[in-house]
Short mmCIF file of C-alpha atoms in Angstrom, two decimals:
data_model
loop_
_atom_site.label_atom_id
_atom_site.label_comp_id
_atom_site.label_asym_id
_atom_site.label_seq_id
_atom_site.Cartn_x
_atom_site.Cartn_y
_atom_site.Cartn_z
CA UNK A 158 74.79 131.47 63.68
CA UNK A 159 72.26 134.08 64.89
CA UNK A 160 73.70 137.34 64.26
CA UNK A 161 74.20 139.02 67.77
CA UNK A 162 73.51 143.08 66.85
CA UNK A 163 70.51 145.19 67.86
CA UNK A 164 67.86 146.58 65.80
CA UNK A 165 67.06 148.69 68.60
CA UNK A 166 64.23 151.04 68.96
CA UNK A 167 63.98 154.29 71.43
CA UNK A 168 60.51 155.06 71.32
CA UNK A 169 59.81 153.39 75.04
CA UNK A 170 62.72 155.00 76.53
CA UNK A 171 62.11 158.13 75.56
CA UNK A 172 58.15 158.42 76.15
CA UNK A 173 59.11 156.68 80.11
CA UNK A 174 61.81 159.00 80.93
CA UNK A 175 59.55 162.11 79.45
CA UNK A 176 56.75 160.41 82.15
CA UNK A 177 59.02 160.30 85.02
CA UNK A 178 61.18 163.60 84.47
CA UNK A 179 57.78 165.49 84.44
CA UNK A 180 56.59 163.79 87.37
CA UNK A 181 59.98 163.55 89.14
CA UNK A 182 60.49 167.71 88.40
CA UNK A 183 56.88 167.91 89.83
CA UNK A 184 57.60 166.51 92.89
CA UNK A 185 61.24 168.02 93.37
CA UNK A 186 59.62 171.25 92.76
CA UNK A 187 57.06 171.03 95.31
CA UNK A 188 59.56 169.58 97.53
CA UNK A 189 61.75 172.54 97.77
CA UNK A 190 59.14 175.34 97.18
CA UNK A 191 57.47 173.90 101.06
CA UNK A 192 60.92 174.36 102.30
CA UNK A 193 61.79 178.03 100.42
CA UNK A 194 64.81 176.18 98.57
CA UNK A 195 62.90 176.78 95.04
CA UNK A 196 65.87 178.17 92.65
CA UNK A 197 66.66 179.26 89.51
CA UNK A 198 68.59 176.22 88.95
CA UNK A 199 65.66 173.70 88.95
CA UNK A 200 66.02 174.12 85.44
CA UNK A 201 68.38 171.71 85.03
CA UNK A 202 67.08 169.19 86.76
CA UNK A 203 64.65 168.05 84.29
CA UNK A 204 67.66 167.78 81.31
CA UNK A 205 69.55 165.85 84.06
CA UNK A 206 66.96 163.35 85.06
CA UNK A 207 65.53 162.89 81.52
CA UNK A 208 69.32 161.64 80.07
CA UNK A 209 70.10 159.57 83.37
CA UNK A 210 66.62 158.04 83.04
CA UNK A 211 66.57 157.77 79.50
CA UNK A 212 70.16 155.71 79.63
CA UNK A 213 69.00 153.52 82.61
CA UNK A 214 65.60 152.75 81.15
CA UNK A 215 66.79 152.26 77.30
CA UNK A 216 69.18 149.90 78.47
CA UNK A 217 67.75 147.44 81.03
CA UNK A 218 64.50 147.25 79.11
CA UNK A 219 66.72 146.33 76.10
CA UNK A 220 68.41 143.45 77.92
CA UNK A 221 65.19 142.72 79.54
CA UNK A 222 63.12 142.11 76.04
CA UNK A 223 66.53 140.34 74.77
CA UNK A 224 67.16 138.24 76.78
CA UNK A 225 63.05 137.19 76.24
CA UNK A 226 63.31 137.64 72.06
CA UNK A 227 66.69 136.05 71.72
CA UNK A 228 64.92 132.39 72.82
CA UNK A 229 61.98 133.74 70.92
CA UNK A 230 64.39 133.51 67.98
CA UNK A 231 66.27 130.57 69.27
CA UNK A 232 63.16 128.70 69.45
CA UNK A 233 62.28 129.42 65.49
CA UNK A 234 65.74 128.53 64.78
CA UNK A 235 65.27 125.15 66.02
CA UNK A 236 62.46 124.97 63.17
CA UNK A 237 64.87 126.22 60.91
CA UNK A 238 63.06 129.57 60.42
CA UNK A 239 66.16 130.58 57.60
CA UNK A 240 64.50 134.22 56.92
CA UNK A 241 64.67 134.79 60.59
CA UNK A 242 67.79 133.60 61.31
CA UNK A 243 69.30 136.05 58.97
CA UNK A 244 67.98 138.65 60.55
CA UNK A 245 69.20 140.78 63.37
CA UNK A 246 67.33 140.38 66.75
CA UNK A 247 64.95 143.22 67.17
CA UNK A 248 63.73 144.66 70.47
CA UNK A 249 60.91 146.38 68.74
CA UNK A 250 57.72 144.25 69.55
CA UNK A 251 55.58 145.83 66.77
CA UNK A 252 58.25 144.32 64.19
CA UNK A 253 58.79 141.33 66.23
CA UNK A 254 55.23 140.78 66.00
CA UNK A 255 55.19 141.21 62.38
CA UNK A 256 57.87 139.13 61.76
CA UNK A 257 56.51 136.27 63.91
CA UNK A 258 53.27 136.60 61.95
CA UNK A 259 54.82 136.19 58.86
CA UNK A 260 56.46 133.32 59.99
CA UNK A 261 53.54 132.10 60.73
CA UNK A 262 51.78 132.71 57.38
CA UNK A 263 55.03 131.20 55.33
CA UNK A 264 54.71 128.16 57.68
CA UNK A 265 50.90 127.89 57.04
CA UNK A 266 50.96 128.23 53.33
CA UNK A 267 54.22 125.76 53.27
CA UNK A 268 52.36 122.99 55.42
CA UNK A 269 49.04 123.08 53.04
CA UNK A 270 51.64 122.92 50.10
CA UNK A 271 52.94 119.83 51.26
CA UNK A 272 49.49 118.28 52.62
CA UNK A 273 48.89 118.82 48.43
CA UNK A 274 51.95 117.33 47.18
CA UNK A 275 51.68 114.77 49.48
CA UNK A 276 48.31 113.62 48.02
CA UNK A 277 49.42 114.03 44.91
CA UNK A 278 52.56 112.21 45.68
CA UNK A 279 50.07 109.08 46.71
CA UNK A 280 48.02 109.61 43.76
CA UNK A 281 50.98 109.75 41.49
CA UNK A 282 52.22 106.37 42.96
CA UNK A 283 48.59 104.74 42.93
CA UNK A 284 49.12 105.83 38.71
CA UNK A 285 51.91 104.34 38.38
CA UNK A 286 51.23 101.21 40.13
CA UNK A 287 48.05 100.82 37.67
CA UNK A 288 49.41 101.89 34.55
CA UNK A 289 52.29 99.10 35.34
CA UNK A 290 50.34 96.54 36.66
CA UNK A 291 47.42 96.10 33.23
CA UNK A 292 50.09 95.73 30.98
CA UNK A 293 52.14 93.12 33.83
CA UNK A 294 49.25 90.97 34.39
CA UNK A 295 47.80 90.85 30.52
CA UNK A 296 51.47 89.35 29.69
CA UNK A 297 51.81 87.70 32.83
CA UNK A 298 48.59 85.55 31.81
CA UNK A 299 49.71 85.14 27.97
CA UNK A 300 52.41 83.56 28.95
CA UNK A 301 50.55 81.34 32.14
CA UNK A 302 48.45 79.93 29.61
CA UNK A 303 51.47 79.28 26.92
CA UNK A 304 52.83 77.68 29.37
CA UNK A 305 49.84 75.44 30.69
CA UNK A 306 49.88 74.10 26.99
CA UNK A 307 48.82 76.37 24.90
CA UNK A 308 52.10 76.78 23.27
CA UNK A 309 51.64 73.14 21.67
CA UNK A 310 48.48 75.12 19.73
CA UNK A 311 49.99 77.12 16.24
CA UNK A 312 47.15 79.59 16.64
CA UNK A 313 46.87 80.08 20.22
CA UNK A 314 50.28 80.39 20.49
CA UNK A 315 50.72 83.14 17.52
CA UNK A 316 47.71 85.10 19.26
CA UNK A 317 49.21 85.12 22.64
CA UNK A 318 52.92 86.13 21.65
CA UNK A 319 51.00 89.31 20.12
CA UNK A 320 49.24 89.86 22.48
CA UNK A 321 52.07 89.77 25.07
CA UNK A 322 54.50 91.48 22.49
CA UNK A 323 51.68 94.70 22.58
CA UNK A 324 51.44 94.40 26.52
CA UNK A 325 55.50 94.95 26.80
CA UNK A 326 55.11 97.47 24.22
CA UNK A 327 52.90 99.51 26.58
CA UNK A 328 55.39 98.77 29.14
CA UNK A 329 58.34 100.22 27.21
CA UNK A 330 55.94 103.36 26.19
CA UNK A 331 55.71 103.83 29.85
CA UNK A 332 59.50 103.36 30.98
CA UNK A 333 60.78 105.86 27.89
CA UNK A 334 58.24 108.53 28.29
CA UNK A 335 58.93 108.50 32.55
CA UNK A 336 62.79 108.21 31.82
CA UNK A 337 62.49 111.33 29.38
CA UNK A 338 60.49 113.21 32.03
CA UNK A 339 63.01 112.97 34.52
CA UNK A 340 65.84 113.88 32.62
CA UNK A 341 63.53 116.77 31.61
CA UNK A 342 63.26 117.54 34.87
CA UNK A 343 67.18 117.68 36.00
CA UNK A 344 68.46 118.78 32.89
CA UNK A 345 69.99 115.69 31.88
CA UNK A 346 68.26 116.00 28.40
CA UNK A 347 70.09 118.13 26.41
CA UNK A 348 68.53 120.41 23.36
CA UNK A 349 69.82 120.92 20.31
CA UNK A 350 68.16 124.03 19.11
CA UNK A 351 68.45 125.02 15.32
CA UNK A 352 66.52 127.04 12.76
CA UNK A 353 63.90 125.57 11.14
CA UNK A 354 60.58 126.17 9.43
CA UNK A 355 57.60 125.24 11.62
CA UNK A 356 55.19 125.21 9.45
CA UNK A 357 57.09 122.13 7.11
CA UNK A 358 57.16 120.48 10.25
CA UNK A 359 53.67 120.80 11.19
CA UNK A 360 52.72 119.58 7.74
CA UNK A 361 55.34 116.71 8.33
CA UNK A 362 53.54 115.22 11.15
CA UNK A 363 49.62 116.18 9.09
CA UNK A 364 51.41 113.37 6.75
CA UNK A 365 52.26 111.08 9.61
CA UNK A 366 48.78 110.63 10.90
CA UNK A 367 46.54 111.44 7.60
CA UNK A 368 45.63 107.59 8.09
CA UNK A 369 45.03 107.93 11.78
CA UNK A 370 42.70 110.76 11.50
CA UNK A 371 41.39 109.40 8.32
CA UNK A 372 39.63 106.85 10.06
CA UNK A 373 37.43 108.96 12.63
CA UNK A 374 37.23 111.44 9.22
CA UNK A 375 39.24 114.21 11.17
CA UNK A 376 40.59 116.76 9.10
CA UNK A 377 43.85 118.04 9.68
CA UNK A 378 44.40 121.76 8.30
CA UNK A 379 46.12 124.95 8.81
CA UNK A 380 43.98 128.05 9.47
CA UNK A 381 45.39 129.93 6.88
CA UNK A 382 47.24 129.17 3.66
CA UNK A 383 51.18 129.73 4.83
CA UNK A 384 53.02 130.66 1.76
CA UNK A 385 56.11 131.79 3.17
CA UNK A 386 58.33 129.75 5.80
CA UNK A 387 57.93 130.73 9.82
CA UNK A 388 61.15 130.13 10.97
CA UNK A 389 61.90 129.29 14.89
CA UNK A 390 64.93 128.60 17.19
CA UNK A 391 64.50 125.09 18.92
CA UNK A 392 65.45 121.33 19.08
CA UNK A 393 63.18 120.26 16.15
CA UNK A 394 63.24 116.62 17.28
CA UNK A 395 61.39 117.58 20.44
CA UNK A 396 58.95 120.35 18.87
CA UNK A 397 57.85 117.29 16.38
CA UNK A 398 57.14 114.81 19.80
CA UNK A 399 54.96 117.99 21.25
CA UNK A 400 53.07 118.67 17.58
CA UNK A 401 52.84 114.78 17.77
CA UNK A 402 51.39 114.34 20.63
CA UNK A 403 48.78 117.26 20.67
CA UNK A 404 47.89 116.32 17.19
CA UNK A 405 47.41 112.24 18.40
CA UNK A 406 45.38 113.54 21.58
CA UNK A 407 42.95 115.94 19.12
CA UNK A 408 42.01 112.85 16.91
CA UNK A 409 41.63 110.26 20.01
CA UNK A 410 39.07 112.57 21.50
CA UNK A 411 38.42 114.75 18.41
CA UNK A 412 34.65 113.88 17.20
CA UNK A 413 33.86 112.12 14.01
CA UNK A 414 33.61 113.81 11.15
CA UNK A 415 35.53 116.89 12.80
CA UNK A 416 38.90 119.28 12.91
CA UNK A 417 41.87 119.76 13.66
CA UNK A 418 43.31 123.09 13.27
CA UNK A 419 46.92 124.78 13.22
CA UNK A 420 47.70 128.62 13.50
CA UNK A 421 51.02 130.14 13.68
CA UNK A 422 50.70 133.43 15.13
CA UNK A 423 53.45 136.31 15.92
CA UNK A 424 53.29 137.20 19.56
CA UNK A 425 56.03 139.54 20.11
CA UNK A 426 58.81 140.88 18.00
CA UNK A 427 60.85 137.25 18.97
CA UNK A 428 58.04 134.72 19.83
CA UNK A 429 55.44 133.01 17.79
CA UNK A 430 52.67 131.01 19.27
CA UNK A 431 51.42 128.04 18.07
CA UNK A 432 48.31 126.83 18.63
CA UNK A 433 46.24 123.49 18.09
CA UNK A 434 42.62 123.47 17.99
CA UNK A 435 40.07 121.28 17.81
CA UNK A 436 35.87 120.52 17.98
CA UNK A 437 36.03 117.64 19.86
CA UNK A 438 34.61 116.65 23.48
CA UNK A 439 36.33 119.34 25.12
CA UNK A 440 37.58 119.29 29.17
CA UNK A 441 35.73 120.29 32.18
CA UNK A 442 37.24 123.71 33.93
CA UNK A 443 37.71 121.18 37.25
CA UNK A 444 40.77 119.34 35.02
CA UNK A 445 42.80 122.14 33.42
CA UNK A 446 44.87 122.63 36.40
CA UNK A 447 46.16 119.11 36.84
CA UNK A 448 45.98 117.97 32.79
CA UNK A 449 50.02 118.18 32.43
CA UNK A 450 50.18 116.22 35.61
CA UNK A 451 51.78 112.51 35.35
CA UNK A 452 49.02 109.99 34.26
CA UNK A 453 46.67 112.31 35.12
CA UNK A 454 43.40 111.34 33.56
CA UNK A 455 40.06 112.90 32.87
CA UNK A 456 38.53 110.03 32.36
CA UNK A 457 38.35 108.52 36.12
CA UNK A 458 37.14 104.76 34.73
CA UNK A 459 40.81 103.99 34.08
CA UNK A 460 40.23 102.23 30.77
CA UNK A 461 41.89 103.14 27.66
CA UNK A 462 40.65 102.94 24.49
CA UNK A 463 43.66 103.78 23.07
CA UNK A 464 47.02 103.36 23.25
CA UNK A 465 50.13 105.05 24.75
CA UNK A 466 52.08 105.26 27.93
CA UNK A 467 49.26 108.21 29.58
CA UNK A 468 52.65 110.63 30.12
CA UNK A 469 51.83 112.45 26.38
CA UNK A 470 50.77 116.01 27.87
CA UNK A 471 53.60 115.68 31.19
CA UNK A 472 56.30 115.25 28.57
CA UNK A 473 54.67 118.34 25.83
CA UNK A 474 54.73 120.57 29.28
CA UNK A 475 58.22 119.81 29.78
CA UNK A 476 59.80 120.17 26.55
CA UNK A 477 58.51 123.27 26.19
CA UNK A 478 59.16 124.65 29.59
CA UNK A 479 63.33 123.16 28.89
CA UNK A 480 62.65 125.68 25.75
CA UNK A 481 62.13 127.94 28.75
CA UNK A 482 58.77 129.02 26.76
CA UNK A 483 55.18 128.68 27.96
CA UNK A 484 52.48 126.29 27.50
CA UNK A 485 48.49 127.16 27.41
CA UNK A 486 45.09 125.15 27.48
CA UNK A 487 41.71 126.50 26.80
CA UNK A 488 38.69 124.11 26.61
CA UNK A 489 35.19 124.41 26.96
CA UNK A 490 33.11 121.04 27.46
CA UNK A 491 31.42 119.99 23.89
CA UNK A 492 32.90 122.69 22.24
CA UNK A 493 36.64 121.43 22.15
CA UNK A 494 40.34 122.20 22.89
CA UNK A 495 42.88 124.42 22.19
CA UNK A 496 46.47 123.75 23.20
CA UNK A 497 48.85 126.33 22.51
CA UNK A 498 53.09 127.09 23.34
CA UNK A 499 55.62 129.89 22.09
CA UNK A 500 58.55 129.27 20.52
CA UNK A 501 61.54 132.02 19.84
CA UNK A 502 61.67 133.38 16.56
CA UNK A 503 64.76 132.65 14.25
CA UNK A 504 67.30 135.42 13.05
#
């Protein structure tokens, strides 16, 4: 309900019943000087007319603007204007107008927010309906052509099952990483912080892709020889999948024969920052912005030369946000990447 009370301003009244007392006294004055009835007590006449004036004036021009601003405010309520319907109605057209302009603005800026999300809301959906629809149609036709006869063949049949069997993999990527995004995203996904050293778990996953990086002759290395443990508060499970998939993005588009690096830096007294570096191909500025956006890619061919559900960087940004830390990215094009987060300290 629109509150009912006043803000009421007296600056009107007062200035027109100054005007008309002056010019009221004037002409009084005159008046009764032509007809010799010019007194002493004339000086009360202006006190008199200035409060009568001042009362009649204040309050019909305060039911008069209203009676107008009320349906002023009645109107915005009908377009659900919350910050103005919990506000009293003000009579004052200098704050009316300010508060009408702001409206304005906060509309303005809300309709160009969801023009945005609305295009990425299309863009998203266009994402998903590729990212599904490869992997649907590459098993769709293993299994057409198993089924046309090529099942009776040993070999064809033993090629097409694994080629199928990698094409529902992808699909099952996809499902899991979206699934774990959106229970990211209403706190459905629960974390189960402990204390643990980063730095064995960053050499943990080195071990898990020495092969990987082995192959594009990547090396994976700290920037500094960490004797003693760094020890941080968080669900270790879910630090490894955001060192995993950092580290798995560096050597996909890491360049032969290059590095990737690890520091572990103290930010404040509780926080550490970790960061992950590498010389590789690098981003254009134009792509930082939207890089932890779902299936967002850089590459705008749409092929894949590797694979993976496309959700890697969407699901790093929200693990570490449910940490309720912050996650960084600083590239520079044929120079390379450098991803970074916090994590709180341990006791």
């Amino acid at each position: 309900m629109q509150k009912k009370n006043l803000k009421k301003t007296y600056k009107f009244a007062i200035k027109t019943s100054l005007y008309v007392t002056l010019f009221v006294t004037l002409l009084v004055s005159v008046f009764l000087y032509y007809n010799n009835a010019l007194n002493w007590e004339i000086i009360f006449f202006p006190f008199i007319c200035f409060s009568l004036s001042f009362v009649i004036i204040q309050f019909r021009v305060e039911r008069f603007i209203y009676k107008r601003v009320k349906k002023i405010y009645d109107d915005l309520t009908l377009l659900e204007s919350v910050d103005l319907r919990q506000q009293p109605i003000t009579t004052d057209m200098g704050t009316l107008t300010k508060e009408i302009d702001k409206y304005a603005k906060d509309k303005k800026i809300e309709i160009e927010t969801l023009k945005v999300r609305e295009e990425y809301r299309k863009e998203f959906i266009g994402n998903v309906s590729h990212e599904l629809k490869t992997p649907l149609f590459t098993v769709q036709g293993y299994i057409d052509t198993l089924l046309d006869g090529g099942i009776d063949d040993e070999k064809i049949r033993k090629k097409y099952l694994t080629r199928a069997s990698k094409g529902v993999e992808r699909l099952t990527y996809i499902i899991k990483d979206l699934d774990m995004i959106t229970k990211l995203e209403v706190g459905d996904l629960s974390l189960k912080k402990e204390r643990f050293d980063i730095v064995k778990l960053v050499q943990n996953v080195f071990d898990l892709f020495e092969m990987k990086a082995a192959k594009k002759s990547i090396t994976l290395t700290f920037d500094i020889d960490y004797t003693e443990p760094v020890l941080v508060y968080a669900d270790i499970e879910r630090i490894q999948q955001v060192l995993t998939n950092l580290i798995v993005n560096s050597i996909k588009y890491g360049r032969r024969k290059g590095t990737t690096e690890i520091s572990i830096e103290n930010l404040i007294k509780s926080k550490v920052i970790v960061r992950v570096t590498d010389n590789g191909e690098g981003i254009k500025e134009e792509h930082l912005p939207r890089l932890f956006e779902r299936f967002y890619r850089v590459d705008k061919s749409g092929s894949r030369k590797e694979g993976g559900s496309g959700l890697g960087l969407s699901i790093v940004k929200h693990i570490i946000e449910a940490h309720e830390e912050k996650m960084y990215v600083e590239s520079e094009l044929s120079v390379g990447s450098e991803f970074s987060f916090t994590l709180e300290k341990a006791e």
